[in-house]
mmCIF file of C-alpha atoms in Angstrom:
data_model
loop_
_atom_site.group_PDB
_atom_site.id
_atom_site.type_symbol
_atom_site.label_atom_id
_atom_site.label_comp_id
_atom_site.label_asym_id
_atom_site.label_seq_id
_atom_site.Cartn_x
_atom_site.Cartn_y
_atom_site.Cartn_z
ATOM 1 C CA MET A 1 127.909 106.155 68.352
ATOM 2 C CA ALA A 2 130.380 105.484 65.515
ATOM 3 C CA GLU A 3 128.298 102.842 63.836
ATOM 4 C CA LYS A 4 125.426 104.262 61.748
ATOM 5 C CA LEU A 5 121.956 103.656 63.236
ATOM 6 C CA SER A 6 119.697 101.278 61.309
ATOM 7 C CA TYR A 7 116.115 101.827 60.271
ATOM 8 C CA TYR A 8 115.016 99.732 63.297
ATOM 9 C CA GLU A 9 116.791 102.028 65.730
ATOM 10 C CA TYR A 10 114.641 105.130 64.952
ATOM 11 C CA ARG A 11 111.163 106.109 66.171
ATOM 12 C CA ALA A 12 109.566 103.014 67.701
ATOM 13 C CA THR A 13 112.504 100.699 67.801
ATOM 14 C CA THR A 14 112.486 96.906 67.568
ATOM 15 C CA LEU A 15 113.075 94.858 70.743
ATOM 16 C CA PHE A 16 116.832 94.631 71.568
ATOM 17 C CA ALA A 17 118.449 92.130 73.919
ATOM 18 C CA CYS A 18 120.439 93.775 76.671
ATOM 19 C CA GLN A 19 124.107 92.885 76.060
ATOM 20 C CA TYR A 20 124.790 92.953 79.825
ATOM 21 C CA ASP A 21 122.407 90.104 80.348
ATOM 22 C CA GLN A 22 120.523 88.866 77.265
ATOM 23 C CA ARG A 23 117.714 87.277 79.292
ATOM 24 C CA PHE A 24 116.410 90.931 79.360
ATOM 25 C CA SER A 25 115.534 93.291 76.564
ATOM 26 C CA TYR A 26 114.170 96.675 75.839
ATOM 27 C CA TYR A 27 112.174 98.881 73.502
ATOM 28 C CA ALA A 28 112.922 102.540 72.854
ATOM 29 C CA TYR A 29 111.183 105.415 71.214
ATOM 30 C CA VAL A 30 113.393 108.073 69.429
ATOM 31 C CA PRO A 31 111.749 111.373 68.414
ATOM 32 C CA LYS A 32 111.352 112.017 64.661
ATOM 33 C CA ASN A 33 113.755 115.045 64.865
ATOM 34 C CA TYR A 34 116.652 112.908 66.153
ATOM 35 C CA ASP A 35 119.658 113.447 63.866
ATOM 36 C CA GLU A 36 122.622 111.093 64.645
ATOM 37 C CA ASN A 37 124.907 113.793 63.189
ATOM 38 C CA GLY A 38 123.357 116.576 65.240
ATOM 39 C CA SER A 39 124.267 118.043 68.637
ATOM 40 C CA LEU A 40 121.011 118.117 70.581
ATOM 41 C CA THR A 41 121.144 116.017 73.770
ATOM 42 C CA TYR A 42 117.786 114.325 74.652
ATOM 43 C CA SER A 43 116.192 113.714 78.046
ATOM 44 C CA LEU A 44 115.579 110.074 79.032
ATOM 45 C CA ALA A 45 112.345 108.622 80.450
ATOM 46 C CA VAL A 46 112.301 104.972 81.653
ATOM 47 C CA ILE A 47 108.841 103.357 81.776
ATOM 48 C CA VAL A 48 108.696 100.044 83.677
ATOM 49 C CA HIS A 49 105.899 97.610 82.919
ATOM 50 C CA GLY A 50 103.696 95.713 85.425
ATOM 51 C CA THR A 51 103.042 91.994 85.713
ATOM 52 C CA ALA A 52 101.366 91.772 82.247
ATOM 53 C CA ARG A 53 104.637 92.901 80.650
ATOM 54 C CA THR A 54 103.009 95.531 78.388
ATOM 55 C CA ALA A 55 106.426 97.237 77.732
ATOM 56 C CA GLN A 56 105.734 97.910 74.047
ATOM 57 C CA GLN A 57 102.351 99.469 74.703
ATOM 58 C CA TYR A 58 103.879 101.753 77.429
ATOM 59 C CA ARG A 59 106.607 102.809 75.048
ATOM 60 C CA ASP A 60 104.029 103.582 72.410
ATOM 61 C CA ALA A 61 101.793 105.523 74.919
ATOM 62 C CA PHE A 62 104.718 107.898 75.590
ATOM 63 C CA ALA A 63 105.497 108.636 71.936
ATOM 64 C CA ASP A 64 103.601 111.958 72.155
ATOM 65 C CA PHE A 65 105.489 112.955 75.222
ATOM 66 C CA ALA A 66 108.794 112.034 73.577
ATOM 67 C CA GLU A 67 107.988 114.217 70.554
ATOM 68 C CA ALA A 68 106.747 117.221 72.666
ATOM 69 C CA THR A 69 109.776 117.232 74.998
ATOM 70 C CA ASN A 70 112.794 115.916 73.015
ATOM 71 C CA THR A 71 112.918 112.819 75.242
ATOM 72 C CA ILE A 72 113.962 109.308 74.364
ATOM 73 C CA ILE A 73 111.802 106.579 75.925
ATOM 74 C CA LEU A 74 113.318 103.393 77.335
ATOM 75 C CA ALA A 75 110.853 100.554 78.101
ATOM 76 C CA PRO A 76 112.670 97.532 79.636
ATOM 77 C CA LEU A 77 111.191 94.082 79.442
ATOM 78 C CA PHE A 78 111.793 91.745 82.421
ATOM 79 C CA PRO A 79 110.322 88.425 81.324
ATOM 80 C CA ALA A 80 108.353 86.218 83.676
ATOM 81 C CA GLY A 81 109.890 82.957 84.710
ATOM 82 C CA ILE A 82 113.393 84.273 85.168
ATOM 83 C CA THR A 83 114.170 83.076 88.723
ATOM 84 C CA ALA A 84 111.788 80.139 88.677
ATOM 85 C CA PRO A 85 109.257 78.563 86.279
ATOM 86 C CA ARG A 86 106.122 80.617 86.105
ATOM 87 C CA GLU A 87 107.187 83.278 88.581
ATOM 88 C CA LEU A 88 105.827 86.703 87.785
ATOM 89 C CA SER A 89 107.252 89.131 90.244
ATOM 90 C CA SER A 90 110.980 88.819 90.974
ATOM 91 C CA TYR A 91 112.009 92.075 89.104
ATOM 92 C CA LYS A 92 109.686 94.135 91.382
ATOM 93 C CA PHE A 93 111.918 93.687 94.354
ATOM 94 C CA VAL A 94 115.080 94.972 92.577
ATOM 95 C CA GLN A 95 117.150 92.118 94.038
ATOM 96 C CA PHE A 96 115.923 88.633 93.836
ATOM 97 C CA GLY A 97 117.333 85.156 93.110
ATOM 98 C CA GLY A 98 120.780 86.388 92.653
ATOM 99 C CA ILE A 99 119.809 89.074 90.035
ATOM 100 C CA ARG A 100 120.181 92.778 90.566
ATOM 101 C CA PHE A 101 117.519 94.134 88.301
ATOM 102 C CA ASP A 102 118.614 97.688 89.035
ATOM 103 C CA HIS A 103 121.968 96.827 87.537
ATOM 104 C CA VAL A 104 120.246 95.439 84.483
ATOM 105 C CA LEU A 105 118.407 98.626 83.956
ATOM 106 C CA LEU A 106 121.450 100.819 84.387
ATOM 107 C CA ALA A 107 123.255 98.611 81.851
ATOM 108 C CA MET A 108 120.418 99.138 79.426
ATOM 109 C CA ILE A 109 120.814 102.853 79.820
ATOM 110 C CA GLU A 110 124.603 102.657 79.189
ATOM 111 C CA GLU A 111 123.873 100.672 76.031
ATOM 112 C CA LEU A 112 121.385 103.214 74.901
ATOM 113 C CA ALA A 113 123.879 106.049 75.506
ATOM 114 C CA GLU A 114 126.247 104.301 73.118
ATOM 115 C CA LYS A 115 123.669 104.754 70.333
ATOM 116 C CA TYR A 116 122.039 108.066 71.213
ATOM 117 C CA ARG A 117 122.806 111.473 72.678
ATOM 118 C CA ILE A 118 120.965 111.156 75.965
ATOM 119 C CA ALA A 119 121.377 112.717 79.400
ATOM 120 C CA LYS A 120 122.040 109.381 80.985
ATOM 121 C CA ASP A 121 123.224 110.517 84.433
ATOM 122 C CA LYS A 122 119.764 111.634 85.594
ATOM 123 C CA PHE A 123 116.585 110.294 84.067
ATOM 124 C CA LEU A 124 112.818 110.187 84.665
ATOM 125 C CA LEU A 125 111.375 106.925 85.977
ATOM 126 C CA HIS A 126 107.739 105.753 86.016
ATOM 127 C CA GLY A 127 106.231 102.377 86.815
ATOM 128 C CA PHE A 128 102.677 101.206 87.515
ATOM 129 C CA SER A 129 101.635 98.254 89.662
ATOM 130 C CA GLY A 130 104.526 95.882 89.531
ATOM 131 C CA GLY A 131 106.476 98.691 87.799
ATOM 132 C CA GLY A 132 105.528 100.933 90.719
ATOM 133 C CA GLN A 133 106.998 98.438 93.098
ATOM 134 C CA PHE A 134 110.327 98.436 91.058
ATOM 135 C CA ALA A 135 110.280 102.266 90.713
ATOM 136 C CA HIS A 136 110.050 103.046 94.455
ATOM 137 C CA ARG A 137 112.649 100.511 95.396
ATOM 138 C CA PHE A 138 115.057 101.741 92.699
ATOM 139 C CA PHE A 139 114.453 105.221 94.160
ATOM 140 C CA TYR A 140 115.829 104.019 97.440
ATOM 141 C CA LEU A 141 118.943 102.591 95.822
ATOM 142 C CA HIS A 142 119.681 105.244 93.246
ATOM 143 C CA PRO A 143 118.235 108.684 94.109
ATOM 144 C CA ASP A 144 121.313 110.294 92.645
ATOM 145 C CA ARG A 145 120.334 108.915 89.175
ATOM 146 C CA LEU A 146 116.762 110.256 89.184
ATOM 147 C CA LEU A 147 115.565 113.524 87.720
ATOM 148 C CA GLY A 148 112.150 112.499 88.976
ATOM 149 C CA VAL A 149 110.210 109.398 89.984
ATOM 150 C CA SER A 150 106.582 108.541 89.471
ATOM 151 C CA ILE A 151 105.316 105.651 91.517
ATOM 152 C CA GLY A 152 102.009 104.191 90.329
ATOM 153 C CA ALA A 153 99.681 102.007 92.459
ATOM 154 C CA PRO A 154 102.156 99.429 93.829
ATOM 155 C CA GLY A 155 100.665 96.501 95.701
ATOM 156 C CA TYR A 156 103.528 95.479 98.002
ATOM 157 C CA ILE A 157 105.186 98.615 99.339
ATOM 158 C CA THR A 158 108.512 99.073 101.067
ATOM 159 C CA TYR A 159 108.099 101.816 103.674
ATOM 160 C CA LEU A 160 110.857 103.867 105.174
ATOM 161 C CA ASP A 161 110.494 101.779 108.372
ATOM 162 C CA ARG A 162 113.792 101.234 110.213
ATOM 163 C CA CYS A 163 112.263 98.559 112.429
ATOM 164 C CA LYS A 164 111.127 96.197 109.669
ATOM 165 C CA PRO A 165 113.351 94.082 107.448
ATOM 166 C CA TRP A 166 113.618 94.448 103.649
ATOM 167 C CA TYR A 167 111.347 94.503 101.712
ATOM 168 C CA VAL A 168 108.554 95.556 104.120
ATOM 169 C CA GLY A 169 110.972 98.083 105.626
ATOM 170 C CA VAL A 170 114.568 99.168 105.441
ATOM 171 C CA ALA A 171 116.107 98.002 108.703
ATOM 172 C CA ASP A 172 118.694 95.799 106.941
ATOM 173 C CA PHE A 173 118.993 97.943 103.814
ATOM 174 C CA ALA A 174 122.862 98.311 104.134
ATOM 175 C CA GLU A 175 123.223 94.560 104.657
ATOM 176 C CA GLN A 176 121.019 93.786 101.663
ATOM 177 C CA PHE A 177 122.654 96.186 99.282
ATOM 178 C CA GLY A 178 126.109 97.161 100.589
ATOM 179 C CA ARG A 179 125.196 100.822 100.815
ATOM 180 C CA GLU A 180 123.403 103.132 103.178
ATOM 181 C CA LEU A 181 119.975 104.580 102.492
ATOM 182 C CA SER A 182 120.375 108.296 101.715
ATOM 183 C CA ILE A 183 117.211 110.132 102.781
ATOM 184 C CA GLU A 184 119.062 113.436 102.218
ATOM 185 C CA GLN A 185 119.507 112.482 98.431
ATOM 186 C CA MET A 186 115.992 111.230 98.174
ATOM 187 C CA ARG A 187 114.672 114.569 99.341
ATOM 188 C CA ARG A 188 116.201 116.180 96.223
ATOM 189 C CA VAL A 189 114.147 113.994 93.883
ATOM 190 C CA PRO A 190 110.690 115.131 92.755
ATOM 191 C CA VAL A 191 108.287 112.378 93.659
ATOM 192 C CA GLN A 192 104.790 111.605 92.368
ATOM 193 C CA LEU A 193 102.512 108.957 93.810
ATOM 194 C CA VAL A 194 99.686 108.255 91.363
ATOM 195 C CA ILE A 195 96.658 105.941 91.520
ATOM 196 C CA GLY A 196 93.052 105.670 90.406
ATOM 197 C CA SER A 197 90.322 106.606 92.778
ATOM 198 C CA GLU A 198 88.627 103.172 92.235
ATOM 199 C CA ASP A 199 91.740 101.086 92.690
ATOM 200 C CA VAL A 200 90.201 98.961 95.540
ATOM 201 C CA ASP A 201 90.623 95.317 94.286
ATOM 202 C CA THR A 202 92.544 93.227 96.825
ATOM 203 C CA TRP A 203 92.679 89.737 95.260
ATOM 204 C CA GLU A 204 96.220 90.056 93.890
ATOM 205 C CA ILE A 205 97.887 91.814 96.923
ATOM 206 C CA ASN A 206 96.535 89.935 99.925
ATOM 207 C CA ASP A 207 97.474 86.373 98.990
ATOM 208 C CA HIS A 208 99.213 84.979 102.056
ATOM 209 C CA ASP A 209 100.205 81.880 100.111
ATOM 210 C CA SER A 210 102.206 83.928 97.640
ATOM 211 C CA PRO A 211 105.998 83.178 97.722
ATOM 212 C CA PHE A 212 106.528 86.999 97.952
ATOM 213 C CA TRP A 213 104.240 87.499 100.943
ATOM 214 C CA MET A 214 105.917 88.909 104.020
ATOM 215 C CA GLU A 215 104.515 89.524 107.475
ATOM 216 C CA GLY A 216 103.507 93.167 107.813
ATOM 217 C CA ILE A 217 103.129 93.895 104.076
ATOM 218 C CA ASP A 218 99.493 94.686 104.734
ATOM 219 C CA ALA A 219 100.106 96.707 107.976
ATOM 220 C CA PHE A 220 98.927 99.926 106.378
ATOM 221 C CA GLY A 221 95.822 98.682 104.526
ATOM 222 C CA LYS A 222 94.263 96.090 102.364
ATOM 223 C CA THR A 223 93.909 98.155 99.213
ATOM 224 C CA ARG A 224 96.530 99.864 97.076
ATOM 225 C CA LEU A 225 94.797 103.207 97.821
ATOM 226 C CA GLU A 226 95.225 102.688 101.535
ATOM 227 C CA ARG A 227 98.795 101.589 101.292
ATOM 228 C CA LEU A 228 99.826 104.362 98.830
ATOM 229 C CA SER A 229 98.316 107.048 101.063
ATOM 230 C CA ALA A 230 100.387 105.547 103.954
ATOM 231 C CA LEU A 231 103.467 105.711 101.812
ATOM 232 C CA ARG A 232 102.760 109.423 101.175
ATOM 233 C CA ASP A 233 102.512 110.112 104.923
ATOM 234 C CA ASN A 234 105.653 108.012 105.477
ATOM 235 C CA TYR A 235 107.607 110.042 102.879
ATOM 236 C CA GLU A 236 106.380 113.353 104.137
ATOM 237 C CA ARG A 237 107.429 112.498 107.757
ATOM 238 C CA GLU A 238 110.917 111.952 106.284
ATOM 239 C CA GLY A 239 110.910 115.402 104.628
ATOM 240 C CA ILE A 240 110.350 113.988 101.086
ATOM 241 C CA GLN A 241 107.960 116.184 99.204
ATOM 242 C CA VAL A 242 105.233 114.285 97.374
ATOM 243 C CA ARG A 243 102.869 115.128 94.488
ATOM 244 C CA TYR A 244 99.880 112.864 95.236
ATOM 245 C CA ASP A 245 97.560 112.336 92.305
ATOM 246 C CA VAL A 246 94.385 110.438 92.496
ATOM 247 C CA VAL A 247 92.780 110.064 89.150
ATOM 248 C CA PRO A 248 88.921 110.113 89.285
ATOM 249 C CA GLY A 249 86.927 107.118 88.118
ATOM 250 C CA VAL A 250 89.978 104.935 87.433
ATOM 251 C CA ALA A 251 90.476 101.430 88.811
ATOM 252 C CA HIS A 252 93.819 99.526 88.544
ATOM 253 C CA GLU A 253 94.353 100.751 85.023
ATOM 254 C CA GLY A 254 97.899 101.994 84.276
ATOM 255 C CA PHE A 255 97.253 103.527 80.963
ATOM 256 C CA LYS A 256 94.486 105.702 82.400
ATOM 257 C CA VAL A 257 96.819 107.533 84.788
ATOM 258 C CA LEU A 258 99.382 108.435 82.158
ATOM 259 C CA ALA A 259 98.104 111.941 81.578
ATOM 260 C CA ALA A 260 98.911 112.794 85.244
ATOM 261 C CA VAL A 261 102.368 111.132 84.821
ATOM 262 C CA LYS A 262 103.137 113.084 81.630
ATOM 263 C CA ALA A 263 102.088 116.349 83.318
ATOM 264 C CA PHE A 264 104.443 115.606 86.227
ATOM 265 C CA PHE A 265 107.378 114.867 83.943
ATOM 266 C CA SER A 266 106.612 117.849 81.773
ATOM 267 C CA ASP A 267 106.756 120.153 84.927
ATOM 268 C CA ILE A 268 110.184 118.682 85.825
ATOM 269 C CA LEU A 269 111.547 119.286 82.351
ATOM 270 C CA ALA A 270 110.101 122.763 82.227
ATOM 271 C CA THR A 271 111.719 123.611 85.598
ATOM 272 C CA GLN A 272 114.994 122.245 84.293
ATOM 273 C CA HIS A 273 114.706 124.497 81.300
ATOM 274 C CA ARG A 274 113.868 127.553 83.337
ATOM 275 C CA GLU A 275 116.888 126.954 85.508
ATOM 276 C CA GLY A 276 119.215 126.515 82.546
ATOM 277 C CA ARG A 277 119.915 122.770 83.350
ATOM 278 C CA ASN A 278 118.797 121.344 80.000
ATOM 279 C CA PRO A 279 120.493 118.092 79.016
#
């Protein structure tokens, strides 16, 4: 943090290329009270976009939360067409086409920590739809890095099923990622599953001709509601405590569930404060 911050690195920042891999970039929001010569360390919340890539809008939607809680917001942008022309979904699976998207995100966090005083070792993570797919798979890989994870309405879900291969299950998790799945660490992470009560469209998540379709991806239901409730039951059988929020009157609309997400994150930060574990 030796180099002085520019005008475009305060408040709602401009879009920066990730130096680890410049195909990817990120927005940030820095609270108004941030003083680069100060001593306060800020919490970090990462908000992952869905297929429409509305990263900037998600960043802006969390500005009030950032101001209220002394939290810096990181909104990564994973462009479409990275692994093949016109492909939309590779980032959702964390590892695809030779790219480790979790490593890209962690590199963004390291880069952000070079500019700002953030609690980089443990952060809040939320994603909705495609972002929810990324968020829950990141949770399996890096529970030690999460202060809390909010998983919003994913379409294709990876269950903790030791009989099914990645990414329907986790039978070959160690072979895929070179590390064991740690349920014990996952039990320590506060988890929210959040979805709208009217999230029943199926057109996008039941396409058997999709290059991302796998046999068994629809074993627990045709709708996101059915699949997410099955994930809740799956987690609870594994001893993972879940806050399950169904937002009334909301369809597959990520911005309309954010009040529940912010409440979940605020509770985590309040608990951290009470226990004297502020960043």
